[in-house]
Amino acid sequence: MQQAAAPKVSFVSLGCPKALVDSERIITRLRAEGYELARKHDGADLVIVNTCGFLDSAKQESLGAIGDAMAANGKVIVTGCMGAEPEQIEAAYPGVLSITGPQQYESVLDAVHRALPPLHNPHLDLVPPQGIKLTPRHYAYLKISEGCNNRCSFCIIPKLRGDLVSRPANDVLREAEKLVKAGVRELLVISQDTSAYGADLKYAASPWKDREVRAKFFELARELGELGAWVRLQYVYPYPHVDEVIGLMTQGKILPYLDIPFQHASPEILKAMKRPAAQDRTLGRIRRWREECPELTLRSTFIVGFPGETEADFAYLLDWLDQAEIDRVGCFKYEPVAGASSNALGHPVPEEVKTERWNALMARQQAISARRLKRKVGTRQQVIIDEVGPTVSKGRSKADAPEIDGAVYLSSRRPLRVGEIVTAKIERADQYDLHGSVAGF
C-alpha cells in the first residue's frame, strides 16, 4: 500500500524577531503533526504569511507578500500583527482562507487543519526537542514575554499584541537549556519590553533545578548566564533596575551589550512620545555603566521628525548623541501609524525636513561609531563565526547582534566552522565593521 504524500506548507515570516519566534512555534507544531515545509509557494498545498503591521511601509510589504502567495498558490492563511486589524487584508484579498492576529497559534493550526488535514503517523517523532528554528543553528531568539504595558504615543503594539504577559522563569530557562543542549551558542533575549519582565506576575518565583527563581529581569539574566552560552539583552527600556545587570556583564555572565530604544533626547519630545523612565538622567547612568563595565556596547534607535520636533529639539538630540557616544544607532523618520495617538498631536514636520534631519543624524552617528570602533584596533576580541568563506570568514564580536549591527571579517590559517567562537586580533576598522585574523581558538 502506497503511503500518502505528506501535506506541504510554504511559510513567509515578516517583521521583527518576536514575529520570527511566533513563526518558529507554528512551524514546530505543524512539523509535529506531519506537515512538510515547501521551499516555493507553487510546490505547496497552502501558504502561511506571518505579517508585520507596525508601520505603513511594513503593511505594504505584508500585503505584497500575501499577493505573491495568492498569485503563486491561491490557498493562503494570514497571521501576525497586521491580522489584528484584518479589514485592509480582507479588502485587498477577499479570497484568503483565514486571518488571525499575533500569537494566535491555535487559530492558525485550526485554519490549516480545515484547509489541509494532517496525515497522522504516531510512530514518527518528527520534531527535535528544541523545536524548529528559522535562525542558524548557533544562535536563537528567546522570547520571555508578550505584549507591552507602555503607551508610547507613536506605537500601536499594545493594541496589536495586548498588555504584558510574562512567561514563568522556569519555562524560559527550560527552553534556553534545550536550545543550548542542541548546539545554540548565543541566546538573544527579546520581548516588547524586556526589562519589564515579570511585573505582571508580581515577580512570582517558580522551581528551577534545586532552587526557586523569581520572574525578575536580573534573576532571569543571572540564571541564563549559567548555561554556558552568550546571552544578549535586547529591547531593554532604561528603568532604574537595569543598572543591576551591569555587574553580570563585568563578571562575564552575560554579554556587555544593551539594546535600549531611547527614541529621542529632548525632554519635550520624550514627553509627547509618552516614553517611560526618567530619561533626563540617562547620560549620568551611561557614564556610570561604562565606568563599571568599560567593554559595554550600547545600541539604540531614534525617531526624527516626530510631530512638534523643532530645530532646537533636534539640535538637543545631536548634542546628546555626542555626549552619550552610543556605539550603534538605527534611525527612523516618523511615520503616522493608524490608531496611534501621536496622529492627533498636530505640527507635522515636512518630509524634506525629516530627510535632512535623518541624514544629519546618521552622518553624526557614523563619525561616533567609527571613532568607537577604531579604539578596538590592536585588541583581541572573541568572535562567533556566522559564515565561512574560502579566504575570509564573517563573524560577530560580543558587540554585534545578528542582522542589525556590524560584522568582523577574519582571515584564518585553518578552516573555521559556523558557530565556532574564536579569538581574533583586530587589525583595522571602518565605519561599521572590524577586520582581523584568528589569533587563537
JSON list of N, CA and C in Angstrom, two decimals, residues 279-348:
[
{"chain": "A", "resi": 279, "resn": "GLN", "atom": "N", "xyz": [14.37, 59.69, 31.60]},
{"chain": "A", "resi": 279, "resn": "GLN", "atom": "CA", "xyz": [15.48, 59.75, 30.65]},
{"chain": "A", "resi": 279, "resn": "GLN", "atom": "C", "xyz": [16.31, 61.03, 30.78]},
{"chain": "A", "resi": 280, "resn": "ASP", "atom": "N", "xyz": [15.86, 61.97, 31.62]},
{"chain": "A", "resi": 280, "resn": "ASP", "atom": "CA", "xyz": [16.65, 63.19, 31.78]},
{"chain": "A", "resi": 280, "resn": "ASP", "atom": "C", "xyz": [17.97, 62.91, 32.50]},
{"chain": "A", "resi": 281, "resn": "ARG", "atom": "N", "xyz": [18.05, 61.79, 33.24]},
{"chain": "A", "resi": 281, "resn": "ARG", "atom": "CA", "xyz": [19.28, 61.45, 33.97]},
{"chain": "A", "resi": 281, "resn": "ARG", "atom": "C", "xyz": [20.08, 60.36, 33.25]},
{"chain": "A", "resi": 282, "resn": "THR", "atom": "N", "xyz": [19.72, 60.09, 32.01]},
{"chain": "A", "resi": 282, "resn": "THR", "atom": "CA", "xyz": [20.31, 58.95, 31.30]},
{"chain": "A", "resi": 282, "resn": "THR", "atom": "C", "xyz": [21.81, 59.11, 31.06]},
{"chain": "A", "resi": 283, "resn": "LEU", "atom": "N", "xyz": [22.27, 60.31, 30.72]},
{"chain": "A", "resi": 283, "resn": "LEU", "atom": "CA", "xyz": [23.70, 60.49, 30.44]},
{"chain": "A", "resi": 283, "resn": "LEU", "atom": "C", "xyz": [24.56, 60.10, 31.64]},
{"chain": "A", "resi": 284, "resn": "GLY", "atom": "N", "xyz": [24.12, 60.48, 32.83]},
{"chain": "A", "resi": 284, "resn": "GLY", "atom": "CA", "xyz": [24.86, 60.12, 34.04]},
{"chain": "A", "resi": 284, "resn": "GLY", "atom": "C", "xyz": [24.89, 58.61, 34.25]},
{"chain": "A", "resi": 285, "resn": "ARG", "atom": "N", "xyz": [23.79, 57.95, 33.95]},
{"chain": "A", "resi": 285, "resn": "ARG", "atom": "CA", "xyz": [23.73, 56.48, 34.09]},
{"chain": "A", "resi": 285, "resn": "ARG", "atom": "C", "xyz": [24.64, 55.80, 33.08]},
{"chain": "A", "resi": 286, "resn": "ILE", "atom": "N", "xyz": [24.63, 56.29, 31.85]},
{"chain": "A", "resi": 286, "resn": "ILE", "atom": "CA", "xyz": [25.50, 55.71, 30.82]},
{"chain": "A", "resi": 286, "resn": "ILE", "atom": "C", "xyz": [26.96, 55.83, 31.26]},
{"chain": "A", "resi": 287, "resn": "ARG", "atom": "N", "xyz": [27.30, 56.99, 31.82]},
{"chain": "A", "resi": 287, "resn": "ARG", "atom": "CA", "xyz": [28.69, 57.21, 32.31]},
{"chain": "A", "resi": 287, "resn": "ARG", "atom": "C", "xyz": [29.04, 56.19, 33.38]},
{"chain": "A", "resi": 288, "resn": "ARG", "atom": "N", "xyz": [28.11, 55.98, 34.32]},
{"chain": "A", "resi": 288, "resn": "ARG", "atom": "CA", "xyz": [28.38, 55.01, 35.41]},
{"chain": "A", "resi": 288, "resn": "ARG", "atom": "C", "xyz": [28.46, 53.59, 34.88]},
{"chain": "A", "resi": 289, "resn": "TRP", "atom": "N", "xyz": [27.58, 53.23, 33.93]},
{"chain": "A", "resi": 289, "resn": "TRP", "atom": "CA", "xyz": [27.64, 51.89, 33.34]},
{"chain": "A", "resi": 289, "resn": "TRP", "atom": "C", "xyz": [29.02, 51.63, 32.73]},
{"chain": "A", "resi": 290, "resn": "ARG", "atom": "N", "xyz": [29.52, 52.61, 32.01]},
{"chain": "A", "resi": 290, "resn": "ARG", "atom": "CA", "xyz": [30.81, 52.42, 31.32]},
{"chain": "A", "resi": 290, "resn": "ARG", "atom": "C", "xyz": [31.98, 52.43, 32.30]},
{"chain": "A", "resi": 291, "resn": "GLU", "atom": "N", "xyz": [31.83, 53.16, 33.41]},
{"chain": "A", "resi": 291, "resn": "GLU", "atom": "CA", "xyz": [32.88, 53.11, 34.44]},
{"chain": "A", "resi": 291, "resn": "GLU", "atom": "C", "xyz": [32.95, 51.71, 35.04]},
{"chain": "A", "resi": 292, "resn": "GLU", "atom": "N", "xyz": [31.76, 51.12, 35.28]},
{"chain": "A", "resi": 292, "resn": "GLU", "atom": "CA", "xyz": [31.70, 49.77, 35.87]},
{"chain": "A", "resi": 292, "resn": "GLU", "atom": "C", "xyz": [32.08, 48.70, 34.86]},
{"chain": "A", "resi": 293, "resn": "CYS", "atom": "N", "xyz": [31.69, 48.89, 33.60]},
{"chain": "A", "resi": 293, "resn": "CYS", "atom": "CA", "xyz": [31.93, 47.88, 32.55]},
{"chain": "A", "resi": 293, "resn": "CYS", "atom": "C", "xyz": [32.45, 48.59, 31.29]},
{"chain": "A", "resi": 294, "resn": "PRO", "atom": "N", "xyz": [33.76, 48.85, 31.21]},
{"chain": "A", "resi": 294, "resn": "PRO", "atom": "CA", "xyz": [34.32, 49.59, 30.07]},
{"chain": "A", "resi": 294, "resn": "PRO", "atom": "C", "xyz": [34.05, 48.93, 28.72]},
{"chain": "A", "resi": 295, "resn": "GLU", "atom": "N", "xyz": [33.80, 47.62, 28.71]},
{"chain": "A", "resi": 295, "resn": "GLU", "atom": "CA", "xyz": [33.55, 46.92, 27.44]},
{"chain": "A", "resi": 295, "resn": "GLU", "atom": "C", "xyz": [32.13, 47.10, 26.92]},
{"chain": "A", "resi": 296, "resn": "LEU", "atom": "N", "xyz": [31.27, 47.74, 27.70]},
{"chain": "A", "resi": 296, "resn": "LEU", "atom": "CA", "xyz": [29.85, 47.83, 27.36]},
{"chain": "A", "resi": 296, "resn": "LEU", "atom": "C", "xyz": [29.63, 48.45, 25.97]},
{"chain": "A", "resi": 297, "resn": "THR", "atom": "N", "xyz": [28.79, 47.78, 25.17]},
{"chain": "A", "resi": 297, "resn": "THR", "atom": "CA", "xyz": [28.34, 48.31, 23.88]},
{"chain": "A", "resi": 297, "resn": "THR", "atom": "C", "xyz": [26.87, 48.70, 24.02]},
{"chain": "A", "resi": 298, "resn": "LEU", "atom": "N", "xyz": [26.54, 49.91, 23.58]},
{"chain": "A", "resi": 298, "resn": "LEU", "atom": "CA", "xyz": [25.16, 50.38, 23.62]},
{"chain": "A", "resi": 298, "resn": "LEU", "atom": "C", "xyz": [24.63, 50.53, 22.19]},
{"chain": "A", "resi": 299, "resn": "ARG", "atom": "N", "xyz": [23.46, 49.93, 21.96]},
{"chain": "A", "resi": 299, "resn": "ARG", "atom": "CA", "xyz": [22.76, 50.13, 20.68]},
{"chain": "A", "resi": 299, "resn": "ARG", "atom": "C", "xyz": [21.44, 50.80, 20.99]},
{"chain": "A", "resi": 300, "resn": "SER", "atom": "N", "xyz": [20.99, 51.67, 20.08]},
{"chain": "A", "resi": 300, "resn": "SER", "atom": "CA", "xyz": [19.71, 52.33, 20.30]},
{"chain": "A", "resi": 300, "resn": "SER", "atom": "C", "xyz": [19.06, 52.70, 18.98]},
{"chain": "A", "resi": 301, "resn": "THR", "atom": "N", "xyz": [17.78, 53.09, 19.08]},
{"chain": "A", "resi": 301, "resn": "THR", "atom": "CA", "xyz": [17.05, 53.60, 17.93]},
{"chain": "A", "resi": 301, "resn": "THR", "atom": "C", "xyz": [16.49, 54.97, 18.28]},
{"chain": "A", "resi": 302, "resn": "PHE", "atom": "N", "xyz": [16.38, 55.81, 17.25]},
{"chain": "A", "resi": 302, "resn": "PHE", "atom": "CA", "xyz": [15.86, 57.16, 17.42]},
{"chain": "A", "resi": 302, "resn": "PHE", "atom": "C", "xyz": [14.86, 57.47, 16.31]},
{"chain": "A", "resi": 303, "resn": "ILE", "atom": "N", "xyz": [13.94, 58.37, 16.60]},
{"chain": "A", "resi": 303, "resn": "ILE", "atom": "CA", "xyz": [12.95, 58.82, 15.63]},
{"chain": "A", "resi": 303, "resn": "ILE", "atom": "C", "xyz": [13.18, 60.31, 15.38]},
{"chain": "A", "resi": 304, "resn": "VAL", "atom": "N", "xyz": [13.34, 60.71, 14.12]},
{"chain": "A", "resi": 304, "resn": "VAL", "atom": "CA", "xyz": [13.42, 62.13, 13.78]},
{"chain": "A", "resi": 304, "resn": "VAL", "atom": "C", "xyz": [12.14, 62.54, 13.07]},
{"chain": "A", "resi": 305, "resn": "GLY", "atom": "N", "xyz": [11.80, 63.82, 13.20]},
{"chain": "A", "resi": 305, "resn": "GLY", "atom": "CA", "xyz": [10.59, 64.32, 12.53]},
{"chain": "A", "resi": 305, "resn": "GLY", "atom": "C", "xyz": [9.31, 64.00, 13.27]},
{"chain": "A", "resi": 306, "resn": "PHE", "atom": "N", "xyz": [9.41, 63.73, 14.57]},
{"chain": "A", "resi": 306, "resn": "PHE", "atom": "CA", "xyz": [8.20, 63.50, 15.37]},
{"chain": "A", "resi": 306, "resn": "PHE", "atom": "C", "xyz": [7.38, 64.79, 15.38]},
{"chain": "A", "resi": 307, "resn": "PRO", "atom": "N", "xyz": [6.03, 64.69, 15.40]},
{"chain": "A", "resi": 307, "resn": "PRO", "atom": "CA", "xyz": [5.21, 65.91, 15.40]},
{"chain": "A", "resi": 307, "resn": "PRO", "atom": "C", "xyz": [5.65, 66.90, 16.47]},
{"chain": "A", "resi": 308, "resn": "GLY", "atom": "N", "xyz": [5.86, 68.14, 16.06]},
{"chain": "A", "resi": 308, "resn": "GLY", "atom": "CA", "xyz": [6.27, 69.18, 17.01]},
{"chain": "A", "resi": 308, "resn": "GLY", "atom": "C", "xyz": [7.76, 69.28, 17.23]},
{"chain": "A", "resi": 309, "resn": "GLU", "atom": "N", "xyz": [8.57, 68.40, 16.63]},
{"chain": "A", "resi": 309, "resn": "GLU", "atom": "CA", "xyz": [10.03, 68.46, 16.81]},
{"chain": "A", "resi": 309, "resn": "GLU", "atom": "C", "xyz": [10.56, 69.74, 16.16]},
{"chain": "A", "resi": 310, "resn": "THR", "atom": "N", "xyz": [11.16, 70.60, 16.98]},
{"chain": "A", "resi": 310, "resn": "THR", "atom": "CA", "xyz": [11.72, 71.86, 16.48]},
{"chain": "A", "resi": 310, "resn": "THR", "atom": "C", "xyz": [13.20, 71.69, 16.15]},
{"chain": "A", "resi": 311, "resn": "GLU", "atom": "N", "xyz": [13.77, 72.74, 15.54]},
{"chain": "A", "resi": 311, "resn": "GLU", "atom": "CA", "xyz": [15.22, 72.72, 15.28]},
{"chain": "A", "resi": 311, "resn": "GLU", "atom": "C", "xyz": [15.98, 72.61, 16.60]},
{"chain": "A", "resi": 312, "resn": "ALA", "atom": "N", "xyz": [15.45, 73.27, 17.64]},
{"chain": "A", "resi": 312, "resn": "ALA", "atom": "CA", "xyz": [16.10, 73.21, 18.95]},
{"chain": "A", "resi": 312, "resn": "ALA", "atom": "C", "xyz": [16.06, 71.79, 19.52]},
{"chain": "A", "resi": 313, "resn": "ASP", "atom": "N", "xyz": [14.91, 71.11, 19.37]},
{"chain": "A", "resi": 313, "resn": "ASP", "atom": "CA", "xyz": [14.80, 69.72, 19.84]},
{"chain": "A", "resi": 313, "resn": "ASP", "atom": "C", "xyz": [15.81, 68.83, 19.12]},
{"chain": "A", "resi": 314, "resn": "PHE", "atom": "N", "xyz": [15.92, 69.03, 17.80]},
{"chain": "A", "resi": 314, "resn": "PHE", "atom": "CA", "xyz": [16.84, 68.19, 17.02]},
{"chain": "A", "resi": 314, "resn": "PHE", "atom": "C", "xyz": [18.29, 68.49, 17.38]},
{"chain": "A", "resi": 315, "resn": "ALA", "atom": "N", "xyz": [18.62, 69.77, 17.58]},
{"chain": "A", "resi": 315, "resn": "ALA", "atom": "CA", "xyz": [19.99, 70.13, 18.00]},
{"chain": "A", "resi": 315, "resn": "ALA", "atom": "C", "xyz": [20.32, 69.51, 19.36]},
{"chain": "A", "resi": 316, "resn": "TYR", "atom": "N", "xyz": [19.31, 69.47, 20.25]},
{"chain": "A", "resi": 316, "resn": "TYR", "atom": "CA", "xyz": [19.48, 68.84, 21.57]},
{"chain": "A", "resi": 316, "resn": "TYR", "atom": "C", "xyz": [19.83, 67.36, 21.40]},
{"chain": "A", "resi": 317, "resn": "LEU", "atom": "N", "xyz": [19.12, 66.70, 20.49]},
{"chain": "A", "resi": 317, "resn": "LEU", "atom": "CA", "xyz": [19.36, 65.28, 20.23]},
{"chain": "A", "resi": 317, "resn": "LEU", "atom": "C", "xyz": [20.78, 65.05, 19.71]},
{"chain": "A", "resi": 318, "resn": "LEU", "atom": "N", "xyz": [21.24, 65.87, 18.76]},
{"chain": "A", "resi": 318, "resn": "LEU", "atom": "CA", "xyz": [22.59, 65.70, 18.21]},
{"chain": "A", "resi": 318, "resn": "LEU", "atom": "C", "xyz": [23.64, 65.92, 19.30]},
{"chain": "A", "resi": 319, "resn": "ASP", "atom": "N", "xyz": [23.43, 66.94, 20.15]},
{"chain": "A", "resi": 319, "resn": "ASP", "atom": "CA", "xyz": [24.36, 67.21, 21.24]},
{"chain": "A", "resi": 319, "resn": "ASP", "atom": "C", "xyz": [24.38, 66.05, 22.23]},
{"chain": "A", "resi": 320, "resn": "TRP", "atom": "N", "xyz": [23.20, 65.49, 22.51]},
{"chain": "A", "resi": 320, "resn": "TRP", "atom": "CA", "xyz": [23.09, 64.35, 23.42]},
{"chain": "A", "resi": 320, "resn": "TRP", "atom": "C", "xyz": [23.86, 63.14, 22.85]},
{"chain": "A", "resi": 321, "resn": "LEU", "atom": "N", "xyz": [23.74, 62.91, 21.54]},
{"chain": "A", "resi": 321, "resn": "LEU", "atom": "CA", "xyz": [24.45, 61.80, 20.90]},
{"chain": "A", "resi": 321, "resn": "LEU", "atom": "C", "xyz": [25.96, 61.96, 21.05]},
{"chain": "A", "resi": 322, "resn": "ASP", "atom": "N", "xyz": [26.44, 63.19, 20.87]},
{"chain": "A", "resi": 322, "resn": "ASP", "atom": "CA", "xyz": [27.88, 63.44, 21.03]},
{"chain": "A", "resi": 322, "resn": "ASP", "atom": "C", "xyz": [28.34, 63.08, 22.43]},
{"chain": "A", "resi": 323, "resn": "GLN", "atom": "N", "xyz": [27.51, 63.40, 23.42]},
{"chain": "A", "resi": 323, "resn": "GLN", "atom": "CA", "xyz": [27.90, 63.13, 24.81]},
{"chain": "A", "resi": 323, "resn": "GLN", "atom": "C", "xyz": [27.73, 61.65, 25.17]},
{"chain": "A", "resi": 324, "resn": "ALA", "atom": "N", "xyz": [26.66, 61.05, 24.69]},
{"chain": "A", "resi": 324, "resn": "ALA", "atom": "CA", "xyz": [26.37, 59.65, 25.05]},
{"chain": "A", "resi": 324, "resn": "ALA", "atom": "C", "xyz": [27.30, 58.66, 24.35]},
{"chain": "A", "resi": 325, "resn": "GLU", "atom": "N", "xyz": [27.75, 59.02, 23.15]},
{"chain": "A", "resi": 325, "resn": "GLU", "atom": "CA", "xyz": [28.61, 58.13, 22.35]},
{"chain": "A", "resi": 325, "resn": "GLU", "atom": "C", "xyz": [28.03, 56.72, 22.26]},
{"chain": "A", "resi": 326, "resn": "ILE", "atom": "N", "xyz": [26.79, 56.64, 21.80]},
{"chain": "A", "resi": 326, "resn": "ILE", "atom": "CA", "xyz": [26.16, 55.33, 21.58]},
{"chain": "A", "resi": 326, "resn": "ILE", "atom": "C", "xyz": [26.94, 54.62, 20.46]},
{"chain": "A", "resi": 327, "resn": "ASP", "atom": "N", "xyz": [27.20, 53.33, 20.65]},
{"chain": "A", "resi": 327, "resn": "ASP", "atom": "CA", "xyz": [28.03, 52.60, 19.68]},
{"chain": "A", "resi": 327, "resn": "ASP", "atom": "C", "xyz": [27.30, 52.34, 18.37]},
{"chain": "A", "resi": 328, "resn": "ARG", "atom": "N", "xyz": [26.05, 51.90, 18.46]},
{"chain": "A", "resi": 328, "resn": "ARG", "atom": "CA", "xyz": [25.29, 51.52, 17.27]},
{"chain": "A", "resi": 328, "resn": "ARG", "atom": "C", "xyz": [23.94, 52.23, 17.29]},
{"chain": "A", "resi": 329, "resn": "VAL", "atom": "N", "xyz": [23.56, 52.83, 16.18]},
{"chain": "A", "resi": 329, "resn": "VAL", "atom": "CA", "xyz": [22.31, 53.58, 16.16]},
{"chain": "A", "resi": 329, "resn": "VAL", "atom": "C", "xyz": [21.51, 53.25, 14.90]},
{"chain": "A", "resi": 330, "resn": "GLY", "atom": "N", "xyz": [20.21, 53.01, 15.09]},
{"chain": "A", "resi": 330, "resn": "GLY", "atom": "CA", "xyz": [19.27, 52.95, 13.99]},
{"chain": "A", "resi": 330, "resn": "GLY", "atom": "C", "xyz": [18.39, 54.19, 14.07]},
{"chain": "A", "resi": 331, "resn": "CYS", "atom": "N", "xyz": [18.05, 54.77, 12.93]},
{"chain": "A", "resi": 331, "resn": "CYS", "atom": "CA", "xyz": [17.24, 55.99, 12.94]},
{"chain": "A", "resi": 331, "resn": "CYS", "atom": "C", "xyz": [16.08, 55.84, 11.97]},
{"chain": "A", "resi": 332, "resn": "PHE", "atom": "N", "xyz": [14.91, 56.30, 12.39]},
{"chain": "A", "resi": 332, "resn": "PHE", "atom": "CA", "xyz": [13.70, 56.21, 11.56]},
{"chain": "A", "resi": 332, "resn": "PHE", "atom": "C", "xyz": [13.10, 57.59, 11.39]},
{"chain": "A", "resi": 333, "resn": "LYS", "atom": "N", "xyz": [12.60, 57.85, 10.22]},
{"chain": "A", "resi": 333, "resn": "LYS", "atom": "CA", "xyz": [11.81, 59.06, 10.00]},
{"chain": "A", "resi": 333, "resn": "LYS", "atom": "C", "xyz": [10.39, 58.76, 10.49]},
{"chain": "A", "resi": 334, "resn": "TYR", "atom": "N", "xyz": [9.82, 59.65, 11.27]},
{"chain": "A", "resi": 334, "resn": "TYR", "atom": "CA", "xyz": [8.49, 59.42, 11.84]},
{"chain": "A", "resi": 334, "resn": "TYR", "atom": "C", "xyz": [7.47, 59.17, 10.74]},
{"chain": "A", "resi": 335, "resn": "GLU", "atom": "N", "xyz": [6.68, 58.11, 10.94]},
{"chain": "A", "resi": 335, "resn": "GLU", "atom": "CA", "xyz": [5.56, 57.79, 10.05]},
{"chain": "A", "resi": 335, "resn": "GLU", "atom": "C", "xyz": [4.29, 57.73, 10.89]},
{"chain": "A", "resi": 336, "resn": "PRO", "atom": "N", "xyz": [3.21, 58.41, 10.46]},
{"chain": "A", "resi": 336, "resn": "PRO", "atom": "CA", "xyz": [1.95, 58.23, 11.19]},
{"chain": "A", "resi": 336, "resn": "PRO", "atom": "C", "xyz": [1.47, 56.78, 11.04]},
{"chain": "A", "resi": 337, "resn": "VAL", "atom": "N", "xyz": [1.02, 56.20, 12.12]},
{"chain": "A", "resi": 337, "resn": "VAL", "atom": "CA", "xyz": [0.50, 54.83, 12.12]},
{"chain": "A", "resi": 337, "resn": "VAL", "atom": "C", "xyz": [-0.97, 54.89, 12.50]},
{"chain": "A", "resi": 338, "resn": "ALA", "atom": "N", "xyz": [-1.81, 54.26, 11.71]},
{"chain": "A", "resi": 338, "resn": "ALA", "atom": "CA", "xyz": [-3.25, 54.27, 12.00]},
{"chain": "A", "resi": 338, "resn": "ALA", "atom": "C", "xyz": [-3.50, 53.75, 13.41]},
{"chain": "A", "resi": 339, "resn": "GLY", "atom": "N", "xyz": [-4.23, 54.54, 14.22]},
{"chain": "A", "resi": 339, "resn": "GLY", "atom": "CA", "xyz": [-4.55, 54.14, 15.57]},
{"chain": "A", "resi": 339, "resn": "GLY", "atom": "C", "xyz": [-3.60, 54.68, 16.63]},
{"chain": "A", "resi": 340, "resn": "ALA", "atom": "N", "xyz": [-2.48, 55.32, 16.21]},
{"chain": "A", "resi": 340, "resn": "ALA", "atom": "CA", "xyz": [-1.54, 55.87, 17.19]},
{"chain": "A", "resi": 340, "resn": "ALA", "atom": "C", "xyz": [-2.00, 57.25, 17.65]},
{"chain": "A", "resi": 341, "resn": "SER", "atom": "N", "xyz": [-1.85, 57.51, 18.96]},
{"chain": "A", "resi": 341, "resn": "SER", "atom": "CA", "xyz": [-2.34, 58.79, 19.49]},
{"chain": "A", "resi": 341, "resn": "SER", "atom": "C", "xyz": [-1.50, 59.97, 19.02]},
{"chain": "A", "resi": 342, "resn": "SER", "atom": "N", "xyz": [-0.27, 59.71, 18.58]},
{"chain": "A", "resi": 342, "resn": "SER", "atom": "CA", "xyz": [0.58, 60.82, 18.09]},
{"chain": "A", "resi": 342, "resn": "SER", "atom": "C", "xyz": [0.00, 61.48, 16.85]},
{"chain": "A", "resi": 343, "resn": "ASN", "atom": "N", "xyz": [-0.89, 60.79, 16.15]},
{"chain": "A", "resi": 343, "resn": "ASN", "atom": "CA", "xyz": [-1.51, 61.37, 14.94]},
{"chain": "A", "resi": 343, "resn": "ASN", "atom": "C", "xyz": [-2.29, 62.65, 15.27]},
{"chain": "A", "resi": 344, "resn": "ALA", "atom": "N", "xyz": [-2.75, 62.77, 16.52]},
{"chain": "A", "resi": 344, "resn": "ALA", "atom": "CA", "xyz": [-3.58, 63.92, 16.89]},
{"chain": "A", "resi": 344, "resn": "ALA", "atom": "C", "xyz": [-2.76, 65.09, 17.43]},
{"chain": "A", "resi": 345, "resn": "LEU", "atom": "N", "xyz": [-1.43, 64.96, 17.44]},
{"chain": "A", "resi": 345, "resn": "LEU", "atom": "CA", "xyz": [-0.61, 66.00, 18.07]},
{"chain": "A", "resi": 345, "resn": "LEU", "atom": "C", "xyz": [-0.52, 67.28, 17.26]},
{"chain": "A", "resi": 346, "resn": "GLY", "atom": "N", "xyz": [-0.67, 67.19, 15.94]},
{"chain": "A", "resi": 346, "resn": "GLY", "atom": "CA", "xyz": [-0.52, 68.38, 15.10]},
{"chain": "A", "resi": 346, "resn": "GLY", "atom": "C", "xyz": [0.94, 68.75, 14.92]},
{"chain": "A", "resi": 347, "resn": "HIS", "atom": "N", "xyz": [1.20, 69.89, 14.28]},
{"chain": "A", "resi": 347, "resn": "HIS", "atom": "CA", "xyz": [2.56, 70.38, 14.00]},
{"chain": "A", "resi": 347, "resn": "HIS", "atom": "C", "xyz": [3.42, 69.32, 13.31]},
{"chain": "A", "resi": 348, "resn": "PRO", "atom": "N", "xyz": [2.93, 68.76, 12.19]},
{"chain": "A", "resi": 348, "resn": "PRO", "atom": "CA", "xyz": [3.75, 67.75, 11.50]},
{"chain": "A", "resi": 348, "resn": "PRO", "atom": "C", "xyz": [5.02, 68.37, 10.93]}
]
